[in-house]
Amino acid sequence: MIEKTDFPYTLGGYVEQQNYKGFDIAVSIRRYKGISAYVISSEKRLIREESATFADKEDMFRWGREAVDRYLEQQERRKE
């Protein structure tokens, strides 16, 4: 899991996170900035990022899970 001293917590605002297939999905809600989702690998590397002015937190987590699935599919195709 992402530590409270790591990105994206360092951006400020309210952050929630979930773990999905070994990836951390963090959703950050910042006043006057909107909502953002970040997919971070176990090596603490940013894989995907998405922002929206108006969105539901659960929609952003769903986007994160779909981004992880697409990323894993791409990695599998590269191996073949």
mmCIF file of C-alpha atoms in Angstrom:
data_model
loop_
_atom_site.group_PDB
_atom_site.id
_atom_site.type_symbol
_atom_site.label_atom_id
_atom_site.label_comp_id
_atom_site.label_asym_id
_atom_site.label_seq_id
_atom_site.Cartn_x
_atom_site.Cartn_y
_atom_site.Cartn_z
ATOM 1 C CA MET A 1 0.000 0.000 0.000
ATOM 2 C CA ILE A 2 1.014 3.582 -0.569
ATOM 3 C CA GLU A 3 2.355 5.345 2.509
ATOM 4 C CA LYS A 4 0.852 8.662 3.567
ATOM 5 C CA THR A 5 4.219 10.316 2.866
ATOM 6 C CA ASP A 6 4.255 9.092 -0.774
ATOM 7 C CA PHE A 7 2.694 10.294 -4.010
ATOM 8 C CA PRO A 8 -0.241 10.984 -4.500
ATOM 9 C CA TYR A 9 -0.801 11.805 -0.813
ATOM 10 C CA THR A 10 1.784 14.562 -1.212
ATOM 11 C CA LEU A 11 -0.599 16.369 -3.582
ATOM 12 C CA GLY A 12 -2.927 17.140 -0.691
ATOM 13 C CA GLY A 13 -6.651 16.588 -0.467
ATOM 14 C CA TYR A 14 -8.447 13.416 0.512
ATOM 15 C CA VAL A 15 -6.991 10.129 -0.774
ATOM 16 C CA GLU A 16 -8.425 6.608 -0.674
ATOM 17 C CA GLN A 17 -6.728 3.562 -2.074
ATOM 18 C CA GLN A 18 -7.435 -0.022 -3.049
ATOM 19 C CA ASN A 19 -5.169 -2.872 -4.025
ATOM 20 C CA TYR A 20 -6.048 -4.745 -7.207
ATOM 21 C CA LYS A 21 -3.965 -7.581 -8.665
ATOM 22 C CA GLY A 22 -0.836 -6.296 -6.943
ATOM 23 C CA PHE A 23 -1.322 -2.683 -8.050
ATOM 24 C CA ASP A 24 -2.356 0.237 -5.876
ATOM 25 C CA ILE A 25 -5.190 2.414 -7.129
ATOM 26 C CA ALA A 26 -5.326 5.756 -5.374
ATOM 27 C CA VAL A 27 -8.198 8.194 -5.826
ATOM 28 C CA SER A 28 -7.468 11.759 -4.780
ATOM 29 C CA ILE A 29 -10.158 14.367 -4.255
ATOM 30 C CA ARG A 30 -8.858 17.913 -4.087
ATOM 31 C CA ARG A 31 -10.981 20.980 -3.554
ATOM 32 C CA TYR A 32 -11.266 23.108 -6.695
ATOM 33 C CA LYS A 33 -9.142 20.552 -8.602
ATOM 34 C CA GLY A 34 -11.593 17.685 -9.046
ATOM 35 C CA ILE A 35 -10.898 14.011 -8.688
ATOM 36 C CA SER A 36 -7.944 11.994 -9.970
ATOM 37 C CA ALA A 37 -7.086 8.307 -10.072
ATOM 38 C CA TYR A 38 -3.573 6.878 -10.124
ATOM 39 C CA VAL A 39 -2.501 3.305 -10.834
ATOM 40 C CA ILE A 40 0.834 2.523 -9.178
ATOM 41 C CA SER A 41 2.836 -0.682 -9.564
ATOM 42 C CA SER A 42 4.364 -2.644 -6.693
ATOM 43 C CA GLU A 43 7.692 -1.007 -7.687
ATOM 44 C CA LYS A 44 6.038 2.377 -6.890
ATOM 45 C CA ARG A 45 5.973 3.345 -10.583
ATOM 46 C CA LEU A 46 3.044 5.373 -11.950
ATOM 47 C CA ILE A 47 1.337 3.236 -14.621
ATOM 48 C CA ARG A 48 -1.761 5.290 -15.488
ATOM 49 C CA GLU A 49 -3.403 8.520 -14.413
ATOM 50 C CA GLU A 50 -6.852 9.954 -15.071
ATOM 51 C CA SER A 51 -8.513 13.174 -13.904
ATOM 52 C CA ALA A 52 -12.044 14.494 -14.035
ATOM 53 C CA THR A 53 -13.705 17.662 -12.861
ATOM 54 C CA PHE A 54 -16.817 15.821 -11.768
ATOM 55 C CA ALA A 55 -16.816 12.080 -11.172
ATOM 56 C CA ASP A 56 -17.852 9.512 -8.626
ATOM 57 C CA LYS A 57 -15.134 7.954 -6.471
ATOM 58 C CA GLU A 58 -16.325 4.443 -7.342
ATOM 59 C CA ASP A 59 -16.231 5.269 -11.059
ATOM 60 C CA MET A 60 -12.596 6.279 -10.664
ATOM 61 C CA PHE A 61 -11.754 3.034 -8.838
ATOM 62 C CA ARG A 62 -13.523 1.128 -11.639
ATOM 63 C CA TRP A 63 -11.418 3.039 -14.189
ATOM 64 C CA GLY A 64 -8.298 2.063 -12.197
ATOM 65 C CA ARG A 65 -9.196 -1.632 -12.198
ATOM 66 C CA GLU A 66 -9.858 -1.519 -15.954
ATOM 67 C CA ALA A 67 -6.523 0.263 -16.481
ATOM 68 C CA VAL A 68 -4.735 -2.494 -14.551
ATOM 69 C CA ASP A 69 -6.442 -5.178 -16.660
ATOM 70 C CA ARG A 70 -5.469 -3.405 -19.915
ATOM 71 C CA TYR A 71 -1.895 -2.955 -18.690
ATOM 72 C CA LEU A 72 -1.581 -6.651 -17.808
ATOM 73 C CA GLU A 73 -3.034 -7.666 -21.188
ATOM 74 C CA GLN A 74 -0.458 -5.487 -22.966
ATOM 75 C CA GLN A 75 2.360 -7.004 -20.932
ATOM 76 C CA GLU A 76 1.148 -10.514 -21.767
ATOM 77 C CA ARG A 77 0.986 -9.685 -25.508
ATOM 78 C CA ARG A 78 4.552 -8.341 -25.395
ATOM 79 C CA LYS A 79 5.762 -11.641 -23.920
ATOM 80 C CA GLU A 80 4.213 -13.570 -26.822
#
